[in-house]
PDB file of C-alpha atoms and ligand atoms in Angstrom:
ATOM      1  CA  MET A   1       0.000   0.000   0.000  1.00 67.00           C
ATOM      2  CA  SER A   2       1.089   3.552  -0.470  1.00 72.00           C
ATOM      3  CA  ASP A   3       0.676   6.546   1.832  1.00 71.00           C
ATOM      4  CA  GLN A   4      -0.860   8.476  -1.046  1.00 82.00           C
ATOM      5  CA  ARG A   5      -3.916   6.255  -1.451  1.00 96.00           C
ATOM      6  CA  LYS A   6      -6.471   5.373   1.228  1.00 96.00           C
ATOM      7  CA  PRO A   7      -6.934   1.589   1.333  1.00 97.00           C
ATOM      8  CA  PHE A   8     -10.294   0.332   0.125  1.00 98.00           C
ATOM      9  CA  VAL A   9     -11.840  -3.027   0.966  1.00 98.00           C
ATOM     10  CA  ALA A  10     -15.110  -4.023  -0.707  1.00 98.00           C
ATOM     11  CA  GLY A  11     -17.204  -7.124  -0.149  1.00 98.00           C
ATOM     12  CA  ASN A  12     -18.842  -8.674  -3.194  1.00 98.00           C
ATOM     13  CA  TRP A  13     -21.678 -10.778  -1.853  1.00 98.00           C
ATOM     14  CA  LYS A  14     -22.449 -12.118  -5.351  1.00 98.00           C
ATOM     15  CA  MET A  15     -25.763 -14.080  -5.480  1.00 98.00           C
ATOM     16  CA  ASN A  16     -25.725 -14.979  -1.792  1.00 98.00           C
ATOM     17  CA  MET A  17     -27.605 -13.975   1.384  1.00 98.00           C
ATOM     18  CA  ASP A  18     -31.273 -13.224   2.011  1.00 98.00           C
ATOM     19  CA  ALA A  19     -32.958 -10.139   3.450  1.00 98.00           C
ATOM     20  CA  ALA A  20     -32.508 -11.166   7.094  1.00 98.00           C
ATOM     21  CA  SER A  21     -28.860 -12.228   6.785  1.00 98.00           C
ATOM     22  CA  SER A  22     -28.053  -9.135   4.681  1.00 98.00           C
ATOM     23  CA  ARG A  23     -29.523  -6.873   7.344  1.00 98.00           C
ATOM     24  CA  ALA A  24     -27.730  -8.718  10.147  1.00 98.00           C
ATOM     25  CA  LEU A  25     -24.303  -8.708   8.459  1.00 98.00           C
ATOM     26  CA  ALA A  26     -24.595  -5.052   7.444  1.00 98.00           C
ATOM     27  CA  ALA A  27     -25.578  -4.099  10.997  1.00 98.00           C
ATOM     28  CA  GLU A  28     -22.639  -6.072  12.401  1.00 98.00           C
ATOM     29  CA  LEU A  29     -20.203  -4.305  10.063  1.00 98.00           C
ATOM     30  CA  ALA A  30     -21.713  -0.908  10.847  1.00 97.00           C
ATOM     31  CA  ALA A  31     -21.361  -1.606  14.575  1.00 96.00           C
ATOM     32  CA  ALA A  32     -17.675  -2.507  14.100  1.00 95.00           C
ATOM     33  CA  ALA A  33     -16.926   0.525  11.935  1.00 91.00           C
ATOM     34  CA  GLY A  34     -15.580   2.558  14.853  1.00 85.00           C
ATOM     35  CA  SER A  35     -12.481   0.361  14.815  1.00 84.00           C
ATOM     36  CA  PHE A  36     -11.907   0.347  11.037  1.00 87.00           C
ATOM     37  CA  GLY A  37      -9.016   2.806  11.070  1.00 87.00           C
ATOM     38  CA  ASP A  38      -8.039   4.680   7.939  1.00 92.00           C
ATOM     39  CA  VAL A  39      -9.688   2.454   5.350  1.00 96.00           C
ATOM     40  CA  ASP A  40     -12.731   2.775   3.107  1.00 97.00           C
ATOM     41  CA  VAL A  41     -15.155  -0.135   3.392  1.00 98.00           C
ATOM     42  CA  ALA A  42     -18.053  -1.036   1.128  1.00 98.00           C
ATOM     43  CA  VAL A  43     -20.423  -3.943   0.734  1.00 98.00           C
ATOM     44  CA  CYS A  44     -22.048  -4.938  -2.553  1.00 98.00           C
ATOM     45  CA  PRO A  45     -25.188  -6.997  -1.917  1.00 98.00           C
ATOM     46  CA  PRO A  46     -27.516  -8.387  -4.600  1.00 98.00           C
ATOM     47  CA  PHE A  47     -29.936  -5.790  -6.045  1.00 98.00           C
ATOM     48  CA  PRO A  48     -32.977  -6.883  -3.973  1.00 98.00           C
ATOM     49  CA  TYR A  49     -31.095  -6.262  -0.709  1.00 98.00           C
ATOM     50  CA  LEU A  50     -29.517  -2.897  -1.520  1.00 98.00           C
ATOM     51  CA  ALA A  51     -32.251  -0.953   0.274  1.00 98.00           C
ATOM     52  CA  VAL A  52     -32.184  -3.295   3.273  1.00 98.00           C
ATOM     53  CA  VAL A  53     -28.404  -2.886   3.591  1.00 98.00           C
ATOM     54  CA  ALA A  54     -28.588   0.878   2.980  1.00 98.00           C
ATOM     55  CA  GLU A  55     -30.858   1.188   5.974  1.00 98.00           C
ATOM     56  CA  ALA A  56     -28.634  -1.007   8.165  1.00 98.00           C
ATOM     57  CA  VAL A  57     -25.434   0.935   7.393  1.00 97.00           C
ATOM     58  CA  ASN A  58     -27.067   4.365   7.378  1.00 96.00           C
ATOM     59  CA  GLY A  59     -25.000   6.844   9.393  1.00 94.00           C
ATOM     60  CA  SER A  60     -21.982   4.516   9.554  1.00 96.00           C
ATOM     61  CA  PRO A  61     -18.828   4.703   7.413  1.00 96.00           C
ATOM     62  CA  VAL A  62     -19.793   1.458   5.633  1.00 97.00           C
ATOM     63  CA  GLU A  63     -20.628   2.360   2.035  1.00 98.00           C
ATOM     64  CA  LEU A  64     -22.959   0.629  -0.370  1.00 98.00           C
ATOM     65  CA  GLY A  65     -22.096  -0.722  -3.801  1.00 98.00           C
ATOM     66  CA  ALA A  66     -23.933  -2.642  -6.512  1.00 98.00           C
ATOM     67  CA  GLN A  67     -22.591  -5.586  -8.487  1.00 98.00           C
ATOM     68  CA  ASN A  68     -23.655  -4.328 -11.908  1.00 98.00           C
ATOM     69  CA  VAL A  69     -25.597  -1.612 -13.712  1.00 98.00           C
ATOM     70  CA  TYR A  70     -27.033  -0.982 -17.180  1.00 98.00           C
ATOM     71  CA  HIS A  71     -25.751   1.888 -19.283  1.00 98.00           C
ATOM     72  CA  GLU A  72     -29.100   3.254 -20.507  1.00 98.00           C
ATOM     73  CA  PRO A  73     -30.772   5.807 -18.220  1.00 97.00           C
ATOM     74  CA  LYS A  74     -34.324   4.366 -18.373  1.00 97.00           C
ATOM     75  CA  GLY A  75     -36.870   2.628 -20.539  1.00 98.00           C
ATOM     76  CA  ALA A  76     -37.751  -0.760 -21.959  1.00 98.00           C
ATOM     77  CA  PHE A  77     -34.823  -2.842 -20.689  1.00 98.00           C
ATOM     78  CA  THR A  78     -36.517  -5.622 -18.761  1.00 98.00           C
ATOM     79  CA  GLY A  79     -34.447  -6.930 -15.891  1.00 97.00           C
ATOM     80  CA  GLU A  80     -31.913  -4.122 -15.956  1.00 98.00           C
ATOM     81  CA  VAL A  81     -31.129  -1.472 -13.332  1.00 98.00           C
ATOM     82  CA  SER A  82     -30.001   2.107 -14.011  1.00 98.00           C
ATOM     83  CA  THR A  83     -27.366   4.318 -12.418  1.00 98.00           C
ATOM     84  CA  ALA A  84     -30.109   6.626 -11.103  1.00 98.00           C
ATOM     85  CA  MET A  85     -31.773   3.684  -9.352  1.00 98.00           C
ATOM     86  CA  LEU A  86     -28.495   2.754  -7.673  1.00 98.00           C
ATOM     87  CA  LEU A  87     -27.972   6.321  -6.487  1.00 98.00           C
ATOM     88  CA  ASP A  88     -31.589   6.462  -5.336  1.00 98.00           C
ATOM     89  CA  VAL A  89     -31.074   3.527  -2.951  1.00 98.00           C
ATOM     90  CA  GLY A  90     -27.821   4.965  -1.612  1.00 98.00           C
ATOM     91  CA  CYS A  91     -25.081   3.308  -3.670  1.00 98.00           C
ATOM     92  CA  ARG A  92     -21.743   5.011  -3.968  1.00 98.00           C
ATOM     93  CA  TYR A  93     -19.914   2.226  -5.810  1.00 98.00           C
ATOM     94  CA  VAL A  94     -20.665  -0.179  -8.629  1.00 98.00           C
ATOM     95  CA  ILE A  95     -18.616  -3.229  -9.624  1.00 98.00           C
ATOM     96  CA  LEU A  96     -18.176  -3.439 -13.399  1.00 98.00           C
ATOM     97  CA  GLY A  97     -16.755  -6.201 -15.577  1.00 98.00           C
ATOM     98  CA  HIS A  98     -16.447  -8.802 -12.843  1.00 98.00           C
ATOM     99  CA  SER A  99     -15.040 -11.961 -14.403  1.00 96.00           C
ATOM    100  CA  GLU A 100     -18.270 -13.836 -13.659  1.00 97.00           C
ATOM    101  CA  ARG A 101     -20.107 -11.263 -15.775  1.00 97.00           C
ATOM    102  CA  ARG A 102     -17.436 -11.377 -18.477  1.00 96.00           C
ATOM    103  CA  HIS A 103     -17.125 -15.160 -18.681  1.00 95.00           C
ATOM    104  CA  ILE A 104     -20.499 -16.542 -17.562  1.00 96.00           C
ATOM    105  CA  LEU A 105     -22.788 -13.760 -18.822  1.00 96.00           C
ATOM    106  CA  GLY A 106     -20.751 -12.779 -21.897  1.00 96.00           C
ATOM    107  CA  GLU A 107     -19.938  -9.145 -21.091  1.00 97.00           C
ATOM    108  CA  SER A 108     -17.362  -7.623 -23.426  1.00 98.00           C
ATOM    109  CA  ASP A 109     -14.925  -4.782 -22.854  1.00 98.00           C
ATOM    110  CA  ALA A 110     -17.295  -2.617 -24.930  1.00 98.00           C
ATOM    111  CA  ASP A 111     -20.175  -3.434 -22.552  1.00 98.00           C
ATOM    112  CA  VAL A 112     -17.980  -2.610 -19.555  1.00 98.00           C
ATOM    113  CA  ASN A 113     -16.933   0.647 -21.207  1.00 98.00           C
ATOM    114  CA  ARG A 114     -20.551   1.758 -21.807  1.00 98.00           C
ATOM    115  CA  LYS A 115     -21.414   0.997 -18.190  1.00 98.00           C
ATOM    116  CA  LEU A 116     -18.286   2.740 -16.950  1.00 98.00           C
ATOM    117  CA  LEU A 117     -19.058   5.951 -18.836  1.00 98.00           C
ATOM    118  CA  ALA A 118     -22.661   5.882 -17.609  1.00 98.00           C
ATOM    119  CA  ALA A 119     -21.577   5.266 -14.002  1.00 98.00           C
ATOM    120  CA  LEU A 120     -19.077   8.144 -14.097  1.00 98.00           C
ATOM    121  CA  ASP A 121     -21.630  10.476 -15.694  1.00 98.00           C
ATOM    122  CA  ALA A 122     -24.032   9.668 -12.883  1.00 98.00           C
ATOM    123  CA  GLY A 123     -21.441  10.249 -10.158  1.00 98.00           C
ATOM    124  CA  LEU A 124     -21.053   6.620  -9.074  1.00 98.00           C
ATOM    125  CA  CYS A 125     -17.571   5.332  -8.280  1.00 98.00           C
ATOM    126  CA  PRO A 126     -16.908   2.350 -10.553  1.00 98.00           C
ATOM    127  CA  ILE A 127     -14.773  -0.627  -9.519  1.00 98.00           C
ATOM    128  CA  VAL A 128     -13.543  -1.938 -12.869  1.00 98.00           C
ATOM    129  CA  CYS A 129     -12.402  -5.571 -12.788  1.00 98.00           C
ATOM    130  CA  VAL A 130      -9.719  -7.044 -15.025  1.00 98.00           C
ATOM    131  CA  GLY A 131      -7.985 -10.397 -14.876  1.00 97.00           C
ATOM    132  CA  GLU A 132      -6.573 -13.260 -16.880  1.00 97.00           C
ATOM    133  CA  LYS A 133      -7.688 -16.902 -17.095  1.00 96.00           C
ATOM    134  CA  ILE A 134      -5.315 -19.653 -16.057  1.00 95.00           C
ATOM    135  CA  GLU A 135      -4.583 -20.731 -19.657  1.00 95.00           C
ATOM    136  CA  GLN A 136      -3.700 -17.134 -20.523  1.00 96.00           C
ATOM    137  CA  ARG A 137      -1.303 -16.924 -17.552  1.00 95.00           C
ATOM    138  CA  GLU A 138       0.275 -20.257 -18.489  1.00 94.00           C
ATOM    139  CA  ALA A 139       0.722 -19.064 -22.077  1.00 96.00           C
ATOM    140  CA  GLY A 140       2.560 -15.959 -20.833  1.00 96.00           C
ATOM    141  CA  GLU A 141      -0.293 -13.717 -21.995  1.00 97.00           C
ATOM    142  CA  THR A 142      -1.190 -12.053 -18.675  1.00 97.00           C
ATOM    143  CA  GLY A 143       0.287  -8.660 -19.591  1.00 97.00           C
ATOM    144  CA  LYS A 144      -1.407  -8.631 -22.992  1.00 97.00           C
ATOM    145  CA  VAL A 145      -4.817  -9.657 -21.602  1.00 97.00           C
ATOM    146  CA  ILE A 146      -4.688  -7.038 -18.862  1.00 98.00           C
ATOM    147  CA  ARG A 147      -3.635  -4.327 -21.344  1.00 98.00           C
ATOM    148  CA  GLU A 148      -6.472  -5.229 -23.740  1.00 98.00           C
ATOM    149  CA  GLN A 149      -9.070  -5.214 -20.945  1.00 98.00           C
ATOM    150  CA  PHE A 150      -7.662  -1.929 -19.633  1.00 98.00           C
ATOM    151  CA  GLU A 151      -7.752  -0.265 -23.052  1.00 98.00           C
ATOM    152  CA  GLY A 152     -11.166  -1.645 -24.021  1.00 98.00           C
ATOM    153  CA  SER A 153     -12.868  -1.024 -20.692  1.00 98.00           C
ATOM    154  CA  LEU A 154     -11.442   2.485 -20.222  1.00 98.00           C
ATOM    155  CA  ALA A 155     -11.849   3.630 -23.840  1.00 98.00           C
ATOM    156  CA  GLY A 156     -12.709   7.313 -24.123  1.00 96.00           C
ATOM    157  CA  LEU A 157     -12.127   8.151 -20.457  1.00 98.00           C
ATOM    158  CA  SER A 158     -10.535  11.532 -19.790  1.00 98.00           C
ATOM    159  CA  ALA A 159      -7.779  11.878 -17.198  1.00 98.00           C
ATOM    160  CA  ALA A 160     -10.256  13.536 -14.841  1.00 97.00           C
ATOM    161  CA  GLN A 161     -12.649  10.596 -15.215  1.00 98.00           C
ATOM    162  CA  ALA A 162      -9.901   7.988 -14.906  1.00 98.00           C
ATOM    163  CA  SER A 163      -8.678   9.497 -11.640  1.00 97.00           C
ATOM    164  CA  LYS A 164     -12.106   8.754 -10.107  1.00 97.00           C
ATOM    165  CA  ILE A 165     -12.218   5.024 -10.774  1.00 98.00           C
ATOM    166  CA  VAL A 166     -11.062   2.032  -8.770  1.00 98.00           C
ATOM    167  CA  ILE A 167      -9.508  -0.908 -10.617  1.00 98.00           C
ATOM    168  CA  ALA A 168      -9.669  -4.458  -9.270  1.00 98.00           C
ATOM    169  CA  TYR A 169      -7.107  -6.968 -10.507  1.00 98.00           C
ATOM    170  CA  GLU A 170      -8.794 -10.327 -10.146  1.00 97.00           C
ATOM    171  CA  PRO A 171      -7.017 -13.278 -11.744  1.00 96.00           C
ATOM    172  CA  VAL A 172      -9.882 -15.534 -12.829  1.00 95.00           C
ATOM    173  CA  TRP A 173      -8.067 -18.647 -11.586  1.00 93.00           C
ATOM    174  CA  ALA A 174      -7.944 -17.206  -8.059  1.00 92.00           C
ATOM    175  CA  ILE A 175     -11.617 -16.250  -7.731  1.00 91.00           C
ATOM    176  CA  GLY A 176     -13.550 -18.532  -5.419  1.00 85.00           C
ATOM    177  CA  THR A 177     -10.946 -21.271  -5.859  1.00 88.00           C
ATOM    178  CA  GLY A 178      -8.861 -20.856  -2.714  1.00 85.00           C
ATOM    179  CA  LYS A 179      -5.843 -20.382  -5.023  1.00 87.00           C
ATOM    180  CA  VAL A 180      -4.495 -16.963  -4.226  1.00 87.00           C
ATOM    181  CA  ALA A 181      -1.954 -15.128  -6.369  1.00 89.00           C
ATOM    182  CA  THR A 182       1.349 -14.735  -4.570  1.00 95.00           C
ATOM    183  CA  PRO A 183       2.011 -11.173  -3.416  1.00 96.00           C
ATOM    184  CA  GLU A 184       4.731 -10.991  -6.108  1.00 97.00           C
ATOM    185  CA  GLN A 185       2.404 -12.197  -8.899  1.00 97.00           C
ATOM    186  CA  ALA A 186      -0.248  -9.703  -7.853  1.00 97.00           C
ATOM    187  CA  GLU A 187       2.202  -6.822  -7.405  1.00 98.00           C
ATOM    188  CA  GLU A 188       3.627  -7.382 -10.902  1.00 98.00           C
ATOM    189  CA  VAL A 189       0.208  -6.899 -12.501  1.00 98.00           C
ATOM    190  CA  HIS A 190      -0.695  -3.985 -10.209  1.00 98.00           C
ATOM    191  CA  ALA A 191       2.553  -2.239 -11.138  1.00 98.00           C
ATOM    192  CA  ASP A 192       1.792  -2.874 -14.851  1.00 98.00           C
ATOM    193  CA  LEU A 193      -1.676  -1.375 -14.430  1.00 98.00           C
ATOM    194  CA  ARG A 194      -0.207   1.685 -12.759  1.00 98.00           C
ATOM    195  CA  SER A 195       2.248   2.069 -15.667  1.00 98.00           C
ATOM    196  CA  LEU A 196      -0.639   1.790 -18.123  1.00 98.00           C
ATOM    197  CA  LEU A 197      -2.384   4.621 -16.254  1.00 98.00           C
ATOM    198  CA  GLU A 198       0.770   6.723 -16.373  1.00 98.00           C
ATOM    199  CA  GLN A 199       1.399   6.082 -20.094  1.00 97.00           C
ATOM    200  CA  ARG A 200      -2.185   6.718 -21.087  1.00 97.00           C
ATOM    201  CA  TYR A 201      -2.803   9.661 -18.720  1.00 98.00           C
ATOM    202  CA  ASN A 202      -0.124  11.035 -16.414  1.00 98.00           C
ATOM    203  CA  ALA A 203       1.739  10.424 -13.154  1.00 97.00           C
ATOM    204  CA  ASP A 204      -0.957  12.135 -11.065  1.00 97.00           C
ATOM    205  CA  VAL A 205      -3.689   9.833 -12.351  1.00 97.00           C
ATOM    206  CA  ALA A 206      -1.433   6.797 -11.862  1.00 98.00           C
ATOM    207  CA  ALA A 207      -0.721   7.878  -8.283  1.00 97.00           C
ATOM    208  CA  ALA A 208      -4.383   8.565  -7.492  1.00 97.00           C
ATOM    209  CA  VAL A 209      -6.136   5.421  -8.728  1.00 98.00           C
ATOM    210  CA  ARG A 210      -6.653   2.698  -6.159  1.00 98.00           C
ATOM    211  CA  ILE A 211      -6.012  -0.808  -7.454  1.00 98.00           C
ATOM    212  CA  GLN A 212      -7.574  -3.588  -5.403  1.00 98.00           C
ATOM    213  CA  TYR A 213      -6.551  -7.217  -5.543  1.00 97.00           C
ATOM    214  CA  GLY A 214      -9.295  -9.848  -5.637  1.00 97.00           C
ATOM    215  CA  GLY A 215      -9.092 -13.633  -5.636  1.00 96.00           C
ATOM    216  CA  SER A 216      -9.458 -15.760  -2.497  1.00 94.00           C
ATOM    217  CA  VAL A 217      -8.408 -12.965  -0.140  1.00 96.00           C
ATOM    218  CA  LYS A 218      -8.729 -14.212   3.431  1.00 96.00           C
ATOM    219  CA  ALA A 219      -7.617 -13.108   6.894  1.00 95.00           C
ATOM    220  CA  ASP A 220      -4.423 -15.151   6.630  1.00 95.00           C
ATOM    221  CA  ASN A 221      -3.195 -13.827   3.262  1.00 96.00           C
ATOM    222  CA  ALA A 222      -4.509 -10.249   3.342  1.00 97.00           C
ATOM    223  CA  ALA A 223      -1.548  -8.655   5.133  1.00 96.00           C
ATOM    224  CA  SER A 224       1.084  -9.986   2.715  1.00 97.00           C
ATOM    225  CA  LEU A 225      -0.948  -8.953  -0.351  1.00 97.00           C
ATOM    226  CA  LEU A 226      -1.841  -5.551   1.043  1.00 96.00           C
ATOM    227  CA  GLY A 227       1.782  -4.993   2.038  1.00 96.00           C
ATOM    228  CA  GLN A 228       2.739  -4.639  -1.630  1.00 97.00           C
ATOM    229  CA  PRO A 229       3.358  -1.054  -2.771  1.00 96.00           C
ATOM    230  CA  ASN A 230       0.805  -1.073  -5.597  1.00 98.00           C
ATOM    231  CA  ILE A 231      -1.961  -3.048  -3.870  1.00 98.00           C
ATOM    232  CA  ASP A 232      -4.388  -0.555  -2.360  1.00 98.00           C
ATOM    233  CA  GLY A 233      -7.060  -2.818  -0.978  1.00 97.00           C
ATOM    234  CA  ALA A 234      -9.106  -5.897  -1.728  1.00 98.00           C
ATOM    235  CA  LEU A 235     -12.262  -6.962  -3.507  1.00 98.00           C
ATOM    236  CA  VAL A 236     -13.454  -9.876  -1.405  1.00 98.00           C
ATOM    237  CA  GLY A 237     -15.988 -12.530  -2.389  1.00 97.00           C
ATOM    238  CA  GLY A 238     -16.371 -15.576  -0.128  1.00 96.00           C
ATOM    239  CA  ALA A 239     -14.720 -13.998   2.897  1.00 97.00           C
ATOM    240  CA  SER A 240     -17.096 -11.028   2.804  1.00 98.00           C
ATOM    241  CA  LEU A 241     -20.110 -13.129   3.782  1.00 98.00           C
ATOM    242  CA  THR A 242     -19.443 -13.107   7.521  1.00 98.00           C
ATOM    243  CA  ALA A 243     -18.127 -10.379   9.783  1.00 98.00           C
ATOM    244  CA  GLU A 244     -15.658 -12.866  11.328  1.00 97.00           C
ATOM    245  CA  ALA A 245     -14.015 -13.445   7.949  1.00 98.00           C
ATOM    246  CA  PHE A 246     -14.328  -9.892   6.567  1.00 98.00           C
ATOM    247  CA  LEU A 247     -13.288  -7.694   9.495  1.00 97.00           C
ATOM    248  CA  PRO A 248      -9.744  -9.093   9.792  1.00 96.00           C
ATOM    249  CA  ILE A 249      -9.205  -8.183   6.119  1.00 97.00           C
ATOM    250  CA  VAL A 250     -10.330  -4.628   6.859  1.00 97.00           C
ATOM    251  CA  GLU A 251      -7.931  -4.590   9.823  1.00 96.00           C
ATOM    252  CA  ALA A 252      -5.070  -5.811   7.627  1.00 95.00           C
ATOM    253  CA  ALA A 253      -5.798  -2.989   5.184  1.00 96.00           C
ATOM    254  CA  ALA A 254      -5.769  -0.406   7.950  1.00 93.00           C
ATOM    255  CA  SER A 255      -2.482  -1.463   9.491  1.00 85.00           C
TER     256      SER A 255
HETATM  257  C1  PEP B   1     -14.795 -11.741  -6.133  1.00 75.37           C
HETATM  258  O1  PEP B   1     -15.930 -12.129  -6.158  1.00 75.37           O
HETATM  259  O2  PEP B   1     -14.533 -10.642  -6.638  1.00 75.37           O
HETATM  260  C2  PEP B   1     -13.775 -12.563  -5.485  1.00 75.37           C
HETATM  261  C3  PEP B   1     -12.546 -12.145  -5.493  1.00 75.37           C
HETATM  262  O3  PEP B   1     -14.182 -13.734  -4.895  1.00 75.37           O
HETATM  263  P1  PEP B   1     -13.353 -14.642  -3.834  1.00 75.37           P
HETATM  264  O4  PEP B   1     -12.799 -13.699  -2.800  1.00 75.37           O
HETATM  265  O5  PEP B   1     -14.350 -15.602  -3.271  1.00 75.37           O
HETATM  266  O6  PEP B   1     -12.254 -15.316  -4.595  1.00 75.37           O
END
């Protein structure tokens, strides 16, 4: 982590929880927030529980995020949710281009880019996910894949817009598998992403953007990952579903 960037830990609840457990977990996190230290914390519940969680974290430093959004502002888009709706229920963040959306639901870089521009226009803070598959890593293509996702997902962003985003490096092979990238593997990609930001924009943008690591982050590996100079926090899936598993990761980010 760097002194310049405030660490940021976000929990991606994916398609888990119900109303009661969402409310209970959010309330537990809000109650613990006094001891968070200097770290931003957000939870990203499924759409139906956003309002429930918003109410439970209201007045606490725990922020709300969504797991997806649609780029059109309103209209005949059955099943989709707009940026205005997310803001209306109290979201500050939105996860975009998660690998499960890219690889299971077929989202392309162009889709992510449309959503990213819409989210920024609306004043949401996007968490843009990038990451390679295992066969791409084994073929030595990690750098190329990350660069293509970076360029495609961030197409058309100004420096001012880019400085407002969060990037999450999430190697697909490490998500939900228990296989975590080594701190060195993760740091290499984070440093590459920061160079891409500097080449495409400037040193200020590169220094400002927080880059989270995601992929089987747990209490016992968080400190070594977050100790890397270009890792500014974590996007946490499985370990965000209980306060016992999530809070030690927040603590590791704060220390
Ligand atoms: C994720 O969902 O973004 C994620 C990183 O999941 P997990 O922590 O379970 O690997």
